[in-house]
Coordinates of C-alpha atoms in Angstrom, one line a residue:
X1 CA 107.7 61.6 148.0
X2 CA 110.4 60.9 145.4
X3 CA 111.4 58.1 143.9
X4 CA 113.4 56.4 141.1
X5 CA 113.7 55.6 138.1
X6 CA 116.5 53.8 135.6
X7 CA 116.2 56.5 132.9
X8 CA 117.9 54.7 129.6
X9 CA 120.0 57.5 129.2
X10 CA 123.2 56.1 126.9
X11 CA 120.3 56.7 123.3
X12 CA 120.1 60.4 124.4
X13 CA 124.0 60.8 124.8
X14 CA 124.3 59.1 121.8
X15 CA 121.7 61.4 119.9
X16 CA 123.4 64.5 121.4
X17 CA 127.0 63.4 120.8
X18 CA 125.2 63.0 117.2
X19 CA 124.0 67.0 117.2
X20 CA 127.3 68.1 119.3
X21 CA 129.5 66.7 115.6
X22 CA 127.3 69.1 113.2
X23 CA 128.3 71.7 112.4
X24 CA 128.1 74.8 109.9
X25 CA 129.0 73.6 106.5
X26 CA 131.7 76.0 104.3
X27 CA 130.1 76.6 100.3
X28 CA 128.6 73.8 98.9
X29 CA 129.6 71.5 101.5
X30 CA 127.5 69.7 103.9
X31 CA 127.3 68.2 107.0
X32 CA 129.5 65.8 108.1
X33 CA 127.9 62.0 108.9
X34 CA 129.2 61.8 112.6
X35 CA 129.9 58.4 113.9
X36 CA 128.1 56.0 116.1
X37 CA 129.5 57.3 119.7
X38 CA 129.3 54.5 122.2
X39 CA 127.0 53.1 124.2
X40 CA 126.8 54.0 127.4
X41 CA 126.4 52.7 130.9
X42 CA 122.9 53.1 132.3
X43 CA 122.7 55.6 135.5
X44 CA 120.1 56.0 138.1
X45 CA 119.2 58.9 139.6
X46 CA 116.3 59.7 140.9
X47 CA 113.1 61.8 139.9
X48 CA 111.2 64.5 141.2
X49 CA 111.3 67.3 143.2
X50 CA 111.3 71.3 142.1
X51 CA 114.3 73.1 141.9
X52 CA 113.5 77.4 143.2
X53 CA 116.2 79.5 141.4
X54 CA 116.4 83.4 142.6
X55 CA 115.9 86.1 139.9
X56 CA 116.1 89.4 140.7
X57 CA 112.6 90.8 139.3
X58 CA 109.7 89.6 137.4
X59 CA 109.0 89.2 133.8
X60 CA 106.8 90.7 133.6
X61 CA 105.3 90.1 130.0
X62 CA 107.2 87.8 127.9
X63 CA 108.6 88.6 124.0
X64 CA 110.2 85.6 122.6
X65 CA 112.8 87.7 120.2
X66 CA 113.4 90.5 123.2
X67 CA 113.3 89.8 126.7
X68 CA 113.9 92.4 128.8
X69 CA 115.9 90.1 130.9
X70 CA 118.7 87.6 131.8
X71 CA 117.0 86.0 133.3
X72 CA 113.6 85.8 130.4
X73 CA 116.7 84.3 128.6
X74 CA 116.2 81.3 130.4
X75 CA 112.7 80.8 130.7
X76 CA 112.7 81.1 126.6
X77 CA 115.1 78.2 126.4
X78 CA 113.5 76.2 128.6
X79 CA 110.0 77.1 127.1
X80 CA 110.5 76.8 124.1
X81 CA 113.1 75.3 120.8
X82 CA 115.2 77.7 118.5
X83 CA 116.5 76.3 114.5
X84 CA 120.3 76.7 116.2
X85 CA 120.5 76.5 120.5
X86 CA 124.2 78.7 122.2
X87 CA 126.3 76.0 123.6
X88 CA 128.3 76.7 126.6
X89 CA 130.6 79.1 125.2
X90 CA 128.1 80.6 122.6
X91 CA 129.0 78.6 119.8
X92 CA 125.6 77.6 117.3
X93 CA 125.2 73.9 117.4
X94 CA 121.5 72.1 116.1
X95 CA 118.5 71.8 117.8
X96 CA 115.4 71.8 115.4
X97 CA 117.8 72.2 112.7
X98 CA 120.0 69.4 112.2
X99 CA 122.6 69.7 109.9
X100 CA 122.3 72.8 107.3
X101 CA 124.4 73.3 104.4
X102 CA 125.2 76.8 101.6
X103 CA 126.2 77.3 98.7
X104 CA 129.0 78.8 96.6
X105 CA 128.0 82.1 97.2
X106 CA 126.9 81.8 100.8
X107 CA 123.4 83.4 99.9
X108 CA 121.3 80.3 100.4
X109 CA 121.5 78.1 103.4
X110 CA 119.1 75.2 102.9
X111 CA 119.2 73.6 106.3
X112 CA 116.7 69.8 107.5
X113 CA 114.7 69.8 110.5
X114 CA 114.3 67.3 113.2
X115 CA 110.8 65.6 112.0
X116 CA 110.0 64.3 116.3
X117 CA 109.5 67.5 118.2
X118 CA 105.7 69.1 118.8
X119 CA 103.4 71.7 120.1
X120 CA 103.0 71.7 123.7
X121 CA 99.6 71.2 122.5
X122 CA 100.9 68.3 120.9
X123 CA 100.5 69.9 117.1
X124 CA 104.2 68.9 115.3
X125 CA 106.7 71.5 114.6
X126 CA 107.6 71.7 110.9
X127 CA 109.5 74.1 108.4
X128 CA 106.6 76.2 107.8
X129 CA 106.3 76.8 111.4
X130 CA 109.7 78.6 111.5
X131 CA 109.5 79.8 108.0
X132 CA 106.6 82.3 109.3
X133 CA 108.2 82.9 112.6
X134 CA 111.2 83.7 110.7
X135 CA 108.8 86.8 108.2
X136 CA 107.1 87.5 110.6
X137 CA 110.0 88.8 112.6
X138 CA 111.0 91.0 109.0
X139 CA 108.0 92.8 109.2
X140 CA 108.6 93.9 112.7
X141 CA 110.2 97.3 112.9
X142 CA 113.1 97.3 113.6
X143 CA 113.5 98.9 116.6
X144 CA 117.1 95.6 117.4
X145 CA 120.0 94.3 116.7
X146 CA 118.6 91.6 116.1
X147 CA 115.3 93.2 113.4
X148 CA 117.0 94.4 111.7
X149 CA 119.6 92.4 110.3
X150 CA 117.1 89.8 110.1
X151 CA 115.0 92.4 107.9
X152 CA 117.9 93.4 106.2
X153 CA 120.4 90.1 105.5
X154 CA 117.3 88.0 104.9
X155 CA 115.2 88.3 101.4
X156 CA 113.1 85.4 101.4
X157 CA 112.5 82.3 104.1
X158 CA 111.1 78.8 102.5
X159 CA 109.8 75.3 103.4
X160 CA 109.9 73.7 100.6
X161 CA 108.6 70.3 102.9
X162 CA 107.9 70.2 106.1
X163 CA 111.3 69.4 107.2
X164 CA 113.2 71.6 104.7
X165 CA 114.1 75.3 105.7
X166 CA 115.5 77.8 102.3
X167 CA 116.9 81.1 103.3
X168 CA 117.4 83.2 100.1
X169 CA 120.3 85.4 102.0
X170 CA 121.0 90.0 100.5
X171 CA 125.1 88.3 101.1
X172 CA 127.4 86.1 103.6
X173 CA 126.3 86.0 107.0
X174 CA 127.8 84.6 109.7
X175 CA 125.9 86.3 113.0
X176 CA 122.7 85.2 111.8
X177 CA 123.5 81.6 112.2
X178 CA 122.9 82.5 116.6
X179 CA 120.8 85.0 115.5
X180 CA 118.9 81.3 114.2
X181 CA 118.6 80.5 118.1
X182 CA 115.5 83.1 118.3
X183 CA 112.4 81.1 118.7
X184 CA 110.2 79.4 117.3
X185 CA 106.9 80.4 117.4
X186 CA 103.8 78.2 116.2
X187 CA 102.1 79.3 113.4
X188 CA 98.7 77.1 113.9
X189 CA 98.4 79.7 116.9
X190 CA 99.8 83.2 116.6
X191 CA 99.8 82.9 112.5
X192 CA 96.1 85.3 111.8
X193 CA 97.5 87.8 114.1
X194 CA 100.3 90.6 112.1
X195 CA 102.9 91.1 112.7
X196 CA 102.5 94.7 114.6
X197 CA 99.6 93.0 116.5
X198 CA 102.4 90.0 118.0
X199 CA 105.0 92.5 119.1
X200 CA 103.1 93.6 121.4
X201 CA 101.6 90.6 122.9
X202 CA 102.2 89.1 126.3
X203 CA 103.2 86.0 125.2
X204 CA 102.6 84.7 128.7
X205 CA 99.2 84.9 127.7
X206 CA 99.8 81.9 125.1
X207 CA 103.1 80.1 126.5
X208 CA 102.2 77.2 124.2
X209 CA 106.1 76.7 123.4
X210 CA 107.8 73.4 122.5
X211 CA 110.8 73.1 124.6
X212 CA 112.0 70.7 127.6
X213 CA 109.6 72.7 130.6
X214 CA 105.8 73.6 129.8
X215 CA 104.7 77.1 131.6
X216 CA 102.4 76.9 135.1
X217 CA 101.7 79.4 136.3
X218 CA 102.9 83.6 137.2
X219 CA 102.1 84.6 140.2
X220 CA 103.6 88.9 139.8
X221 CA 105.8 89.7 141.6
X222 CA 106.8 86.2 143.7
X223 CA 107.0 83.5 141.1
X224 CA 106.9 81.9 138.4
X225 CA 106.7 78.4 137.5
X226 CA 107.6 75.2 134.5
X227 CA 106.5 72.1 134.5
X228 CA 109.0 69.8 132.7
X229 CA 107.6 68.4 129.2
X230 CA 106.4 64.5 129.4
X231 CA 106.6 64.3 125.8
X232 CA 110.2 66.1 125.3
X233 CA 111.5 64.3 122.5
X234 CA 115.7 64.4 123.3
X235 CA 115.4 64.0 127.4
X236 CA 112.3 64.1 129.5
X237 CA 113.6 66.1 132.2
X238 CA 113.8 64.8 135.7
X239 CA 112.7 67.1 137.5
X240 CA 109.0 67.7 137.8
X241 CA 109.3 71.0 138.0
X242 CA 111.5 74.1 137.9
X243 CA 110.1 77.4 140.1
X244 CA 111.7 81.1 139.1
X245 CA 111.1 82.9 142.8
X246 CA 111.6 86.2 142.5
X247 CA 114.2 88.0 145.4
X248 CA 115.2 91.5 144.7
X249 CA 116.6 92.6 147.7
X250 CA 120.1 91.5 148.0
X251 CA 120.1 89.8 152.0
X252 CA 116.6 88.0 151.4
X253 CA 118.3 86.7 148.9
X254 CA 121.6 85.5 151.1
X255 CA 119.2 84.3 154.1
X256 CA 116.8 82.3 151.2
X257 CA 119.8 79.9 149.6
X258 CA 121.1 80.3 153.1
X259 CA 117.6 78.0 154.3
X260 CA 117.7 75.9 151.7
X261 CA 115.0 77.8 149.9
X262 CA 116.3 78.4 146.8
X263 CA 118.3 76.3 145.5
X264 CA 120.1 78.2 142.6
X265 CA 120.7 81.8 141.0
X266 CA 122.7 84.7 140.0
X267 CA 124.0 86.9 143.1
X268 CA 125.3 90.1 143.2
X269 CA 129.2 89.8 143.7
X270 CA 128.8 91.7 147.4
X271 CA 126.9 87.9 148.2
X272 CA 129.5 86.2 147.0
X273 CA 132.0 86.1 150.2
X274 CA 128.8 84.7 152.2
X275 CA 128.3 82.6 150.7
X276 CA 130.9 80.8 149.8
X277 CA 131.8 80.8 152.8
X278 CA 130.2 77.5 153.9
X279 CA 131.6 76.7 157.3
X280 CA 128.9 77.8 159.2
X281 CA 126.3 77.3 156.6
X282 CA 123.4 74.4 156.6
X283 CA 123.7 74.6 152.5
X284 CA 126.7 75.0 150.5
X285 CA 126.8 75.0 146.6
X286 CA 129.3 75.1 144.2
X287 CA 130.5 78.1 142.8
X288 CA 130.4 79.4 139.3
X289 CA 131.0 82.9 137.6
X290 CA 130.8 84.6 134.0
X291 CA 131.3 87.6 132.0
X292 CA 129.0 89.6 131.5
X293 CA 128.7 90.4 127.9
X294 CA 129.9 93.8 128.8
X295 CA 133.3 95.0 128.7
X296 CA 135.1 98.9 130.2
X297 CA 138.2 100.5 127.9
X298 CA 140.0 103.6 127.3
X299 CA 139.0 104.3 124.5
X300 CA 141.1 106.5 122.3
X301 CA 140.6 109.3 119.4
X302 CA 142.8 108.2 116.8
X303 CA 141.6 111.4 114.6
X304 CA 144.5 113.5 112.7
X305 CA 145.5 116.3 114.9
X306 CA 144.8 114.9 117.8
X307 CA 147.9 113.3 119.6
X308 CA 146.6 110.4 120.1
X309 CA 146.5 109.2 115.9
X310 CA 150.1 108.1 116.4
X311 CA 150.3 105.0 116.7
X312 CA 153.2 104.8 119.4
X313 CA 151.8 107.3 122.0
X314 CA 148.5 104.5 121.6
X315 CA 151.1 101.9 121.8
X316 CA 153.0 103.7 124.7
X317 CA 150.1 104.6 127.1
X318 CA 148.8 101.0 127.0
X319 CA 152.7 99.9 127.7
X320 CA 152.8 101.6 130.7
X321 CA 149.2 100.3 132.4
X322 CA 149.3 97.6 134.4
X323 CA 146.4 95.8 134.3
X324 CA 146.5 94.1 137.8
X325 CA 146.8 97.4 139.5
X326 CA 143.2 98.1 137.1
X327 CA 142.1 94.7 138.3
X328 CA 142.8 95.7 142.0
X329 CA 140.3 99.6 142.0
X330 CA 138.0 97.8 140.2
X331 CA 137.2 95.1 143.0
X332 CA 137.1 91.4 143.1
X333 CA 134.7 90.5 140.3
X334 CA 137.2 91.9 137.7
X335 CA 138.6 90.3 134.7
X336 CA 141.1 91.2 132.8
X337 CA 140.4 91.4 129.0
X338 CA 142.7 91.9 125.9
X339 CA 139.9 92.4 123.3
X340 CA 136.1 92.9 122.4
X341 CA 135.6 88.7 122.9
X342 CA 135.0 88.4 126.5
X343 CA 137.0 84.5 127.7
X344 CA 135.2 81.5 127.6
X345 CA 133.2 82.5 124.7
X346 CA 134.5 80.9 121.5
X347 CA 136.2 83.6 119.7
X348 CA 138.0 85.0 122.7
X349 CA 142.1 85.0 122.7
X350 CA 143.6 81.7 123.4
X351 CA 147.4 83.2 124.2
X352 CA 148.7 86.0 126.4
X353 CA 148.6 87.1 129.6
X354 CA 147.7 91.2 130.6
X355 CA 149.7 93.5 130.6
X356 CA 152.0 94.7 133.9
X357 CA 153.6 98.3 133.3
X358 CA 156.7 98.0 130.4
X359 CA 157.7 102.1 131.5
X360 CA 161.2 101.4 129.6
X361 CA 159.6 100.6 126.9
X362 CA 157.1 102.9 126.5
X363 CA 159.5 105.5 127.2
X364 CA 161.8 104.8 123.7
X365 CA 158.5 104.9 121.4
X366 CA 157.5 108.0 122.6
X367 CA 161.1 109.8 122.3
X368 CA 161.3 107.8 119.0
X369 CA 157.7 109.7 118.2
X370 CA 159.4 112.9 119.2
X371 CA 157.9 113.7 122.6
X372 CA 160.9 114.7 124.5
X373 CA 161.1 114.6 128.7
X374 CA 162.5 118.7 129.1
X375 CA 165.1 118.3 132.1
X376 CA 164.1 118.2 135.1
X377 CA 160.6 118.1 133.9
X378 CA 158.0 115.8 134.1
X379 CA 155.6 116.2 131.7
X380 CA 157.1 115.8 128.0
X381 CA 157.0 117.8 124.9
X382 CA 157.1 118.1 120.8
X383 CA 157.4 121.3 119.3
X384 CA 156.2 123.9 122.1
X385 CA 153.7 121.7 122.9
X386 CA 153.2 118.6 125.9
X387 CA 152.2 116.7 126.5
X388 CA 148.4 117.3 128.4
X389 CA 145.5 115.8 127.8
X390 CA 142.0 115.7 129.3
X391 CA 140.7 112.2 130.0
X392 CA 137.1 112.0 130.6
X393 CA 135.5 109.9 132.9
X394 CA 131.8 108.7 134.2
X395 CA 131.5 111.4 137.4
X396 CA 128.8 109.2 139.0
X397 CA 130.8 106.3 139.0
X398 CA 132.8 106.1 141.5
X399 CA 135.3 102.8 140.4
X400 CA 135.1 104.5 136.9
X401 CA 136.7 107.8 138.8
X402 CA 139.8 105.7 140.5
X403 CA 140.1 103.7 137.7
X404 CA 140.8 106.6 135.5
X405 CA 143.2 108.6 138.4
X406 CA 145.3 104.6 138.6
X407 CA 145.7 105.0 134.5
X408 CA 146.7 109.0 134.9
X409 CA 148.9 107.9 136.9
X410 CA 150.7 105.5 135.1
X411 CA 151.1 107.9 132.1
X412 CA 152.2 109.8 134.7
X413 CA 155.3 107.8 134.8
X414 CA 156.1 107.9 131.3
X415 CA 156.0 111.8 130.5
X416 CA 151.9 111.5 130.6
X417 CA 149.5 113.8 131.7
X418 CA 147.2 112.8 131.5
X419 CA 144.2 115.1 133.7
X420 CA 141.6 113.0 135.2
X421 CA 137.3 115.0 133.9
X422 CA 135.1 112.9 136.1
X423 CA 131.9 114.5 133.7
X424 CA 128.5 114.3 133.5
X425 CA 127.7 111.3 130.5
X426 CA 124.4 112.7 128.3
X427 CA 126.0 116.5 129.2
X428 CA 129.5 116.1 128.7
X429 CA 131.4 113.2 127.3
X430 CA 128.1 111.4 125.1
X431 CA 128.2 114.9 122.3
X432 CA 132.6 113.9 122.8
X433 CA 132.2 111.3 120.7
X434 CA 129.8 112.6 118.6
X435 CA 131.0 115.3 115.3
X436 CA 133.7 117.1 115.8
X437 CA 134.7 114.2 118.4
X438 CA 136.5 116.9 120.7
X439 CA 138.0 114.6 122.5
X440 CA 141.2 113.0 122.9
X441 CA 140.7 109.6 125.7
X442 CA 137.6 108.7 127.7
X443 CA 137.3 105.6 130.0
X444 CA 133.8 104.6 128.5
X445 CA 132.0 100.7 128.7
X446 CA 129.7 98.9 125.9
X447 CA 127.2 96.8 126.9
X448 CA 126.3 94.2 124.2
X449 CA 122.5 93.6 123.0
X450 CA 122.0 92.3 120.2
X451 CA 118.0 91.6 120.9
X452 CA 117.0 93.9 123.5
X453 CA 118.2 97.5 125.8
X454 CA 118.8 98.1 128.9
X455 CA 120.6 95.0 130.2
X456 CA 124.0 93.3 128.2
X457 CA 123.0 89.9 126.9
X458 CA 124.6 87.0 125.6
X459 CA 120.8 86.2 123.2
X460 CA 122.3 85.9 119.3
X461 CA 125.6 86.5 120.7
X462 CA 128.1 87.2 118.6
X463 CA 131.7 87.6 118.0
X464 CA 131.4 90.2 115.2
X465 CA 133.1 93.3 116.1
X466 CA 133.1 95.1 112.9
X467 CA 130.7 98.0 113.7
X468 CA 133.9 99.4 116.9
X469 CA 135.9 99.4 114.0
X470 CA 136.0 98.5 110.8
X471 CA 135.9 102.2 109.2
X472 CA 132.9 102.1 107.2
X473 CA 131.8 102.7 110.4
X474 CA 133.6 106.2 110.6
X475 CA 131.3 109.7 110.2
X476 CA 131.8 110.6 107.0
X477 CA 131.3 114.3 107.7
X478 CA 127.9 116.8 107.4
X479 CA 125.5 114.7 104.5
X480 CA 126.5 111.7 106.4
X481 CA 123.1 111.0 107.8
X482 CA 123.6 107.4 109.0
X483 CA 121.7 107.1 112.6
X484 CA 124.0 104.8 115.2
X485 CA 128.5 104.9 113.7
X486 CA 130.2 103.4 116.8
X487 CA 133.7 103.8 115.4
X488 CA 133.8 107.1 117.2
X489 CA 137.7 106.9 117.8
X490 CA 137.4 107.0 114.2
X491 CA 140.2 103.8 113.5
X492 CA 141.1 102.7 109.9
X493 CA 143.4 100.5 108.8
X494 CA 143.4 98.5 106.0
X495 CA 144.0 95.1 107.9
X496 CA 141.9 94.7 110.3
X497 CA 138.8 95.8 107.3
X498 CA 138.8 93.2 105.4
X499 CA 139.5 90.1 107.5
X500 CA 136.8 91.3 110.1
X501 CA 134.7 91.7 106.3
X502 CA 135.9 87.7 104.9
X503 CA 135.0 87.0 109.7
X504 CA 131.6 88.2 109.3
X505 CA 130.9 86.2 105.3
X506 CA 132.4 82.7 106.6
X507 CA 129.8 80.3 108.5
X508 CA 132.8 77.5 109.5
X509 CA 133.3 78.1 113.4
X510 CA 136.9 77.5 113.1
X511 CA 137.9 79.7 110.1
X512 CA 136.0 82.4 111.4
X513 CA 137.7 81.7 114.9
X514 CA 141.2 82.7 113.2
X515 CA 140.4 85.6 111.4
X516 CA 139.3 87.2 114.9
X517 CA 142.6 85.6 116.7
X518 CA 144.2 87.6 113.6
X519 CA 142.2 90.7 114.3
X520 CA 142.5 90.5 117.9
X521 CA 146.2 91.0 117.3
X522 CA 146.3 94.2 114.9
X523 CA 143.9 95.6 117.7
X524 CA 146.5 94.8 120.2
X525 CA 148.8 96.1 118.3
X526 CA 147.4 99.4 116.5
X527 CA 146.0 100.2 120.1
X528 CA 142.5 101.8 119.5
X529 CA 141.1 100.8 122.6
X530 CA 143.6 99.4 126.0
X531 CA 141.2 96.7 126.6
X532 CA 141.1 97.1 130.7
X533 CA 138.0 94.6 132.2
X534 CA 134.9 92.6 132.3
X535 CA 132.7 92.0 135.4
X536 CA 132.2 88.5 136.2
X537 CA 128.1 87.7 137.2
X538 CA 128.6 85.1 140.6
X539 CA 126.5 81.6 140.2
X540 CA 125.2 78.9 143.4
X541 CA 123.5 76.2 143.1
X542 CA 123.3 73.3 146.0
X543 CA 125.1 70.9 146.1
X544 CA 121.6 69.0 146.9
X545 CA 121.4 69.6 142.9
X546 CA 123.4 67.0 140.6
X547 CA 124.0 66.4 137.0
X548 CA 123.2 63.1 134.7
X549 CA 125.7 64.9 132.7
X550 CA 128.3 65.0 135.3
X551 CA 130.0 68.3 137.1
X552 CA 127.2 71.6 136.5
X553 CA 128.8 73.5 134.1
X554 CA 128.1 76.2 136.0
X555 CA 131.0 79.2 133.9
X556 CA 128.8 80.5 131.3
X557 CA 125.6 82.3 131.0
X558 CA 124.0 79.5 129.5
X559 CA 125.1 77.3 133.0
X560 CA 120.3 76.6 133.0
X561 CA 120.5 75.6 129.7
X562 CA 121.4 71.9 131.3
X563 CA 118.1 71.6 133.2
X564 CA 116.9 68.4 131.7
X565 CA 119.1 66.4 133.1
X566 CA 119.9 68.2 136.7
X567 CA 117.9 66.3 139.8
X568 CA 117.6 66.7 143.5
X569 CA 119.9 64.6 146.0
X570 CA 118.6 63.5 149.3

């Protein structure tokens, strides 16, 4: 039976406003003391019930610092707390840590921790748990960006008091703040085990967390359920339970949504039309989308000896492309982008529109570069060399091939002969992106993940694109044995280099955003990539589900994080 209770939300809302006003301080600064929030109205909401959430695959084993799916990330954030958390725009915010300061060098971070958080077994969560967790992760083999960064940039972690954590760094490194959103684990349960043993542990077996929900049970390939934490210091959830229902088949999932058996979840794009058309459905839905943390782009080889070494040729091609026609081919799920900083994330560009094909300006640039269209001809030439290059694209992805053909058509309009060359990625394209970098143009995608591999993830998200474009990430020759260098286009720009280095050393989000807007402007002008699109992920939530905080925020990968405030209506 659903019962009602009067929940005094005013004090909870004040705490949330206090936490939201805290931000990472500039060197030698302290976290500002927030002003008191106004008293909020008392809200009466129904308590109880189970929220059923559709997931497309089971989470067979739980790995707190290396989730293997977006669903696992969501479960981890319900089960555990972290020093920081990422908000709807992926800005790091306080969680266990309420405030922090850095010294003038940015290499000592001092964090003040909450004293009112307990583990689900009743044991107090203390700074020693955080210190042990970070030091343990530093000792695990660095197989991911997260683990590599913790190993590289953290020199030591100490807990001088039960509510104070001190991190000594080898250099100032702003992405660390997002990486501290990794779950903190209980030392009193796992502290006696060696790191490499923990690396192979399935944490479902001992799922003792500190978050707003507690693990209940897992039924393999069927469901994973959590019950509310009655001792949560911020907000005891209104819901009794949340159950993640494994429904990999799209048609079955759609029917479960239609019948009201599943109330929330993400769906493939082909389910959007069915569930959005509610005229004939007994259920209705709130719908949102967010961009996957992956994007598609045209990579242009800027090295000497290649036609796109001349920035005017790169600019001309970018001007010739009408991005709106690219989106038509890419489909309704495609969202146009203008940088690596995707829409809805905190560093995303705030101004400017999509390219719409400026042919006259593109032709002028090619003429200035010495590429002349011969009388009666259709392909430009310079000193007897025609402007004709291969455009490599994965042959196993028809959508990419069709986009490449649309780009080639746009290039043809200004006298560039882009020869669409479908090829196998593993045997052909991948070798082109390695020494000696024998390519001019390739339609590519990056799938970003700092914590695992195999899927696009926003866990520990940071907008730092230093690895893609900084000149230090260019292959330096046979003696360069560094693995995983990602600046395969050979982009080298001193202004970008200086700004990107400065941005990754600043702990102030607003100042970093300003620098990333400047680096985005440089990339838009110098065009090592022509940015194309990102795929959107649809989110559906039954209108029976409401939030005590107001409208559901569904246009973010963190759409489930406000779950403690959700409740079910009749």
